[in-house]
Coordinates of C-alpha atoms in Angstrom, one line a residue:
M863 CA 0.0 0.0 0.0
T864 CA 1.3 3.4 -0.9
D865 CA 1.9 6.4 1.5
T866 CA -1.0 8.1 -0.2
D867 CA -3.4 5.2 0.5
S868 CA -2.3 5.0 4.1
A869 CA -2.8 8.7 4.5
I870 CA -6.5 8.5 3.7
A871 CA -8.6 8.2 6.8
A872 CA -10.1 4.8 7.5
R873 CA -13.9 4.4 7.2
L874 CA -13.9 1.8 10.0
S875 CA -13.7 3.0 13.6
G876 CA -13.3 1.0 16.8
T877 CA -11.5 -2.3 17.1
V878 CA -11.4 -5.0 14.4
R879 CA -10.7 -8.5 15.5
I880 CA -9.2 -10.9 13.0
V881 CA -9.4 -14.6 13.8
G882 CA -6.7 -16.4 11.8
A883 CA -3.3 -14.8 11.2
G884 CA -2.5 -16.5 8.0
L885 CA -2.1 -14.9 4.5
L886 CA -5.6 -13.3 4.3
G887 CA -6.0 -12.5 7.9
A888 CA -2.6 -10.9 8.3
S889 CA -2.9 -9.1 5.0
I890 CA -6.2 -7.5 6.2
G891 CA -4.4 -6.6 9.4
H892 CA -1.5 -4.9 7.6
A893 CA -3.9 -2.9 5.4
L894 CA -6.1 -1.8 8.3
S895 CA -3.2 -1.1 10.6
A896 CA -1.6 1.2 8.0
K897 CA -4.7 3.3 8.2
G898 CA -4.6 3.5 12.0
V899 CA -7.3 1.0 12.8
D900 CA -6.9 -0.9 16.0
V901 CA -6.4 -4.5 14.9
V902 CA -6.6 -7.5 17.2
L903 CA -5.2 -10.8 16.0
S904 CA -6.1 -14.3 17.2
D905 CA -4.8 -17.6 16.0
T906 CA -4.7 -21.2 17.3
S907 CA -1.1 -21.3 16.4
P908 CA 1.0 -19.3 18.9
A909 CA 4.0 -19.2 16.4
Q910 CA 1.8 -17.9 13.6
L911 CA 0.2 -15.3 15.9
R912 CA 3.6 -14.0 17.1
L913 CA 5.0 -13.8 13.6
A914 CA 2.0 -11.8 12.4
I915 CA 2.3 -9.4 15.3
D916 CA 6.1 -9.1 14.8
Y917 CA 5.5 -8.1 11.2
G918 CA 3.0 -5.4 12.3
A919 CA -0.4 -6.9 11.2
G920 CA -2.0 -6.1 14.6
R921 CA -1.7 -6.6 18.3
A922 CA -2.5 -9.5 20.7
A923 CA -6.0 -9.8 22.1
R924 CA -6.9 -8.4 25.6
E925 CA -9.7 -9.4 27.9
D926 CA -11.3 -6.0 27.6
D927 CA -11.5 -6.0 23.8
R928 CA -14.9 -5.0 22.5
P929 CA -14.6 -5.3 18.7
A930 CA -17.1 -3.7 16.4
L931 CA -16.2 -6.0 13.6
I932 CA -14.8 -9.6 13.6
V933 CA -13.2 -11.1 10.5
V934 CA -12.9 -14.9 10.5
A935 CA -10.0 -16.0 8.3
V936 CA -9.6 -19.7 9.0
P937 CA -9.6 -22.8 6.9
P938 CA -12.9 -23.8 5.3
D939 CA -13.4 -26.9 7.5
V940 CA -13.6 -24.8 10.7
T941 CA -15.1 -21.6 9.4
A942 CA -18.6 -22.3 10.6
D943 CA -17.4 -23.4 14.1
V944 CA -15.3 -20.2 14.5
I945 CA -18.2 -18.0 13.3
E946 CA -20.5 -19.5 15.8
A947 CA -18.0 -19.1 18.6
E948 CA -17.3 -15.5 17.8
L949 CA -21.0 -14.6 17.5
R950 CA -21.5 -16.1 21.0
R951 CA -18.4 -14.5 22.6
F952 CA -19.0 -11.0 21.2
P953 CA -22.8 -10.3 21.2
D954 CA -22.4 -6.7 20.0
A955 CA -20.1 -7.4 17.1
V956 CA -20.8 -7.9 13.4
V957 CA -19.0 -11.1 12.2
T958 CA -17.9 -11.7 8.6
D959 CA -15.6 -14.3 7.1
V960 CA -13.3 -14.5 4.1
A961 CA -13.8 -18.2 3.2
S962 CA -13.7 -18.9 -0.5
V963 CA -17.0 -20.9 -0.3
K964 CA -20.1 -19.2 1.1
L965 CA -23.0 -21.7 1.0
E966 CA -21.6 -24.6 3.0
P967 CA -20.7 -22.6 6.2
L968 CA -24.0 -20.7 6.0
N969 CA -26.0 -24.0 5.7
A970 CA -24.0 -25.5 8.6
L971 CA -24.8 -22.5 10.8
R972 CA -28.5 -22.6 9.9
S973 CA -28.8 -26.3 10.6
R974 CA -27.5 -25.6 14.2
G975 CA -30.1 -22.9 14.7
V976 CA -27.5 -20.1 15.1
D977 CA -28.9 -16.6 15.1
L978 CA -27.3 -15.1 12.0
T979 CA -28.6 -11.6 12.2
R980 CA -25.1 -10.2 12.9
Y981 CA -23.3 -12.5 10.4
I982 CA -22.5 -11.4 6.9
G983 CA -20.5 -13.8 4.7
S984 CA -17.9 -12.2 2.4
H985 CA -15.0 -13.2 0.2
P986 CA -12.1 -11.1 -1.1
L987 CA -11.0 -12.4 -4.5
A988 CA -7.3 -12.1 -3.7
G989 CA -4.4 -14.2 -2.6
R990 CA -1.0 -15.6 -3.3
E991 CA 0.3 -19.1 -4.0
R992 CA 2.3 -18.9 -0.8
G993 CA 0.5 -18.8 2.6
G994 CA 1.1 -17.8 6.1
A995 CA 1.8 -14.6 7.9
I996 CA 5.2 -14.3 6.4
S997 CA 3.7 -14.0 2.9
A998 CA 1.0 -11.4 4.0
R999 CA 1.0 -8.1 2.2
A1000 CA -1.2 -5.0 2.6
D1001 CA -1.7 -4.4 -1.1
I1002 CA -3.1 -7.8 -2.3
F1003 CA -6.7 -6.5 -2.1
I1004 CA -6.2 -3.3 -4.1
G1005 CA -8.6 -3.2 -7.0
R1006 CA -9.8 -6.8 -6.4
P1007 CA -13.5 -7.7 -6.0
W1008 CA -14.8 -8.4 -2.5
V1009 CA -18.1 -10.3 -2.6
V1010 CA -20.6 -9.5 0.2
C1011 CA -23.5 -11.9 0.8
R1012 CA -26.3 -10.1 2.6
D1013 CA -29.8 -11.5 3.2
G1014 CA -33.2 -10.1 4.2
E1015 CA -32.2 -9.8 7.9
T1016 CA -29.0 -7.9 7.3
R1017 CA -29.1 -4.4 8.9
A1018 CA -27.9 -1.5 6.8
T1019 CA -25.4 -0.5 9.5
D1020 CA -24.0 -4.0 9.7
L1021 CA -23.7 -4.2 5.9
A1022 CA -21.9 -0.8 5.9
L1023 CA -19.2 -2.2 8.3
V1024 CA -18.3 -5.0 5.9
E1025 CA -18.4 -2.8 2.9
D1026 CA -16.2 -0.3 4.8
L1027 CA -13.7 -3.1 5.5
A1028 CA -13.5 -3.9 1.8
L1029 CA -13.0 -0.3 0.9
D1030 CA -10.4 0.4 3.6
V1031 CA -8.2 -2.4 2.2
G1032 CA -8.6 -1.1 -1.4
A1033 CA -11.0 -3.7 -2.6
M1034 CA -14.3 -3.2 -4.6
P1035 CA -17.3 -4.6 -2.7
L1036 CA -20.1 -6.2 -4.7
E1037 CA -23.2 -8.1 -3.6
M1038 CA -24.1 -11.7 -4.5
T1039 CA -26.1 -14.5 -3.0
P1040 CA -24.1 -17.4 -1.6
E1041 CA -25.4 -19.6 -4.5
E1042 CA -24.3 -17.1 -7.1
H1043 CA -20.9 -16.7 -5.5
D1044 CA -20.2 -20.4 -5.3
R1045 CA -21.2 -21.0 -8.9
S1046 CA -19.0 -18.1 -10.0
V1047 CA -15.9 -19.1 -8.1
A1048 CA -16.3 -22.7 -9.3
L1049 CA -15.9 -21.4 -12.9
T1050 CA -13.3 -18.6 -12.4
S1051 CA -11.2 -20.0 -9.5
H1052 CA -11.8 -23.5 -8.4
V1053 CA -11.8 -25.3 -11.8
P1054 CA -8.8 -23.3 -13.0
Q1055 CA -6.9 -24.6 -10.0
V1056 CA -7.8 -28.2 -10.9
V1057 CA -6.9 -27.6 -14.6
A1058 CA -3.6 -25.9 -13.8
S1059 CA -2.7 -28.7 -11.3
L1060 CA -3.5 -31.5 -13.7
L1061 CA -1.6 -29.9 -16.5
A1062 CA 1.5 -29.2 -14.3
A1063 CA 1.3 -32.9 -13.1
R1064 CA 2.2 -33.9 -16.7
F1065 CA 5.6 -32.3 -16.1
V1066 CA 6.6 -34.8 -13.4
D1067 CA 7.6 -37.5 -15.8
A1068 CA 8.6 -35.2 -18.7
K1069 CA 12.1 -35.2 -20.1
E1070 CA 14.3 -32.3 -19.1
G1071 CA 14.7 -31.4 -22.8
S1072 CA 11.0 -30.9 -23.1
L1073 CA 10.7 -28.7 -20.1
G1074 CA 13.6 -26.6 -21.4
L1075 CA 11.3 -25.4 -24.1
A1076 CA 8.7 -24.0 -21.6
G1077 CA 7.7 -20.4 -22.5
Q1078 CA 5.5 -17.9 -20.9
G1079 CA 2.3 -19.6 -22.1
V1080 CA 2.8 -22.7 -20.1
R1081 CA 4.0 -20.7 -17.1
D1082 CA 0.9 -18.6 -17.2
T1083 CA -1.4 -21.6 -17.4
T1084 CA 0.3 -23.5 -14.5
R1085 CA 1.2 -20.6 -12.2
I1086 CA -1.4 -21.5 -9.6
A1087 CA -0.4 -25.1 -9.5
A1088 CA 2.0 -24.2 -6.7
S1089 CA -1.0 -23.8 -4.3
D1090 CA -1.4 -25.7 -1.0
P1091 CA -2.9 -29.1 -1.6
A1092 CA -4.4 -29.4 1.9
L1093 CA -6.3 -26.1 1.6
W1094 CA -7.6 -27.0 -1.9
V1095 CA -8.9 -30.3 -0.7
Q1096 CA -11.1 -28.4 1.7
I1097 CA -12.2 -25.7 -0.8
L1098 CA -13.1 -28.2 -3.6
G1099 CA -14.9 -30.5 -1.2
A1100 CA -16.9 -27.6 0.1
N1101 CA -17.9 -26.4 -3.3
A1102 CA -18.1 -29.9 -5.0
A1103 CA -21.4 -29.7 -6.9
P1104 CA -20.7 -26.4 -8.9
V1105 CA -17.1 -27.6 -9.5
V1106 CA -18.3 -31.0 -10.9
A1107 CA -20.8 -29.3 -13.2
V1108 CA -18.0 -27.2 -14.8
L1109 CA -15.5 -30.1 -14.9
D1110 CA -18.1 -32.4 -16.6
A1111 CA -18.7 -29.8 -19.3
L1112 CA -15.0 -29.3 -19.7
A1113 CA -14.4 -33.0 -20.0
A1114 CA -17.0 -33.2 -22.7
D1115 CA -15.2 -30.4 -24.6
L1116 CA -11.9 -32.1 -24.2
S1117 CA -13.3 -35.4 -25.5
R1118 CA -14.7 -33.7 -28.6
V1119 CA -11.3 -32.2 -29.4
S1120 CA -9.5 -35.5 -28.7
D1121 CA -11.9 -37.4 -31.0
A1122 CA -11.3 -34.8 -33.8
L1123 CA -7.5 -35.0 -33.5
R1124 CA -7.6 -38.8 -33.7
A1125 CA -8.7 -38.4 -37.2
P1126 CA -7.8 -34.8 -38.2
D1127 CA -8.7 -35.4 -41.9
A1128 CA -12.2 -36.7 -41.2
P1129 CA -15.1 -34.5 -42.2
G1130 CA -15.8 -31.8 -39.6
A1131 CA -12.6 -32.5 -37.5
R1132 CA -10.9 -29.3 -38.4
R1133 CA -14.0 -27.3 -37.7
T1134 CA -14.3 -28.9 -34.2
V1135 CA -10.8 -27.8 -33.4
A1136 CA -11.3 -24.4 -34.9
D1137 CA -14.5 -23.8 -33.0
A1138 CA -12.8 -24.8 -29.7
I1139 CA -10.1 -22.2 -30.3
R1140 CA -12.6 -19.6 -31.5
L1141 CA -14.8 -20.0 -28.5
G1142 CA -11.8 -19.6 -26.3
N1143 CA -11.1 -16.3 -28.1
E1144 CA -14.6 -15.1 -27.3
G1145 CA -14.4 -16.2 -23.7
V1146 CA -11.1 -14.3 -23.1
E1147 CA -12.7 -11.2 -24.7
R1148 CA -15.3 -11.2 -21.9
L1149 CA -12.8 -11.1 -19.1
P1150 CA -12.5 -7.6 -17.5
G1151 CA -9.3 -5.8 -17.9
K1152 CA -7.4 -3.3 -15.8
H1153 CA -9.5 -1.9 -12.9
G1154 CA -12.4 -4.2 -13.9
Q1155 CA -12.9 -2.5 -17.2
N1156 CA -13.8 -4.5 -20.3
R1157 CA -11.0 -2.8 -22.3
R1158 CA -8.6 -4.4 -24.7
F1159 CA -5.0 -3.4 -25.0
E1160 CA -2.2 -4.1 -27.5
Q1161 CA 1.2 -5.5 -26.7
L1162 CA 4.7 -4.9 -27.7
V1163 CA 7.6 -7.2 -26.7
V1164 CA 10.8 -5.5 -25.9
M1165 CA 14.2 -7.3 -25.6
V1166 CA 15.8 -6.2 -22.3
D1167 CA 19.5 -6.9 -21.5
D1168 CA 20.0 -8.9 -18.3
T1169 CA 21.9 -6.2 -16.6
A1170 CA 21.1 -4.0 -13.6
G1171 CA 18.8 -1.0 -14.2
Q1172 CA 17.6 -1.9 -17.7
L1173 CA 14.0 -2.5 -16.7
G1174 CA 13.9 0.8 -14.8
R1175 CA 15.4 2.6 -17.8
L1176 CA 12.7 1.1 -20.0
F1177 CA 9.9 2.3 -17.8
G1178 CA 11.5 5.7 -17.5
E1179 CA 11.7 6.2 -21.2
L1180 CA 8.1 5.0 -21.7
G1181 CA 7.1 7.6 -19.2
E1182 CA 9.1 10.3 -21.2
L1183 CA 7.2 9.2 -24.3
G1184 CA 3.9 9.6 -22.4
V1185 CA 3.0 5.9 -22.6
N1186 CA 1.2 4.3 -19.7
V1187 CA 2.1 0.7 -19.0
E1188 CA -1.3 -1.0 -18.5
D1189 CA 0.2 -4.5 -17.8
L1190 CA 3.6 -6.2 -17.8
R1191 CA 4.8 -9.8 -18.2
L1192 CA 8.5 -10.8 -18.1
E1193 CA 10.1 -13.9 -19.6
H1194 CA 13.7 -14.9 -19.6
S1195 CA 15.1 -16.6 -22.6
P1196 CA 16.8 -19.9 -21.5
G1197 CA 20.6 -19.6 -22.0
A1198 CA 20.4 -16.0 -23.3
Q1199 CA 21.6 -12.8 -21.5
F1200 CA 18.4 -11.0 -22.1
G1201 CA 14.7 -11.1 -21.2
L1202 CA 11.5 -10.3 -22.9
A1203 CA 9.2 -7.6 -21.5
E1204 CA 5.6 -7.9 -22.9
I1205 CA 4.1 -4.5 -22.3
S1206 CA 0.3 -3.8 -22.7
V1207 CA -0.6 -0.3 -23.8
E1208 CA -3.6 1.6 -25.2
P1209 CA -4.0 0.9 -28.9
A1210 CA -3.5 4.6 -29.7
A1211 CA -0.2 4.6 -27.9
L1212 CA 1.3 1.5 -29.6
R1213 CA 2.9 3.2 -32.7
G1214 CA 4.4 6.0 -30.7
A1215 CA 5.8 3.6 -28.1
I1216 CA 7.4 1.5 -30.8
D1217 CA 8.9 4.4 -32.7
G1218 CA 10.1 6.2 -29.6
L1219 CA 11.7 3.1 -28.1
E1220 CA 13.5 2.1 -31.4
E1221 CA 14.9 5.7 -31.6
R1222 CA 16.4 5.2 -28.2
G1223 CA 18.0 1.9 -29.2
W1224 CA 15.5 -0.6 -27.8
R1225 CA 14.9 -3.8 -29.8
I1226 CA 11.3 -4.7 -30.4
A1227 CA 10.8 -8.4 -30.6
S1228 CA 7.2 -8.5 -31.7
M1229 CA 3.7 -6.9 -31.4
T1230 CA 0.6 -8.8 -30.5
N1231 CA -3.1 -7.9 -30.1
D1232 CA -5.0 -8.6 -26.9

């Protein structure tokens, strides 16, 4: 989080209690603490708790704490238990959680007859492949959606607390029902995790020579395969039905393409493959771009010498040219002393960026359209 962000007054007031000092819990703590919010941390692991406190995510709990808002950031298999305990322990506090599945804990609490008037489920669509307090960062929520699941009993003042939490950490709150949320994350988060993991598993027995050819495409499609297996067993189990529905549809698509490639000269085979790629193009076009906007950019790929300061010089000269970098991807060429910087820019800025960089001696490897 920047100094400008931290200088803006927090919307939340009073004490915020965070139960679970792992990646999300500690990251929320860092973001709120930077705004001067009194953050109390709790965790069943003393070592994790001390580490989060040492890094500045909040303070240790006291007996006289009276939190206005409680954020439950624990693994999915204990989320409902902790929510119930926090509602009972702090009868004046609003309780939310950041679990990546919303319907299962809600149904579990309802089946126990828990009064859910002060509970509002939520989920920040943010994270990292690495977990724990040591990986926490205040800026992981900036510009990311934060789903809030209200119901007919939710009081406006309680809803405002959860929305203020999202806004204070830089996220964009939006409302969904638990059912809508779980179907959405099955498609956009949970199934991609399965697909990335299954694809990356093909590398286990691959020859070194094959892996030496890996470029940015395979790295992009398998990046999230480094995620924690134990956590994902819980997430996928809690959202099994929506995930299975997407996986079954995907399996049918894969089967059609496989059948077409078994006999690529058969009538209709090439069309089947072409349609699969074309529909993928259409799907990618629907993904929101920077700041959630449905805007398309164009890319130029610049060759950058693998020496200190070159990337900074590239950014500086783009700034002098008046070109805003909308997105950036870096790839190192195996065995070469240079890297490739794929830079996304507004279409209107592409030609000026290319001409200006070439005049300054930069080598343009290629141009692509997004």
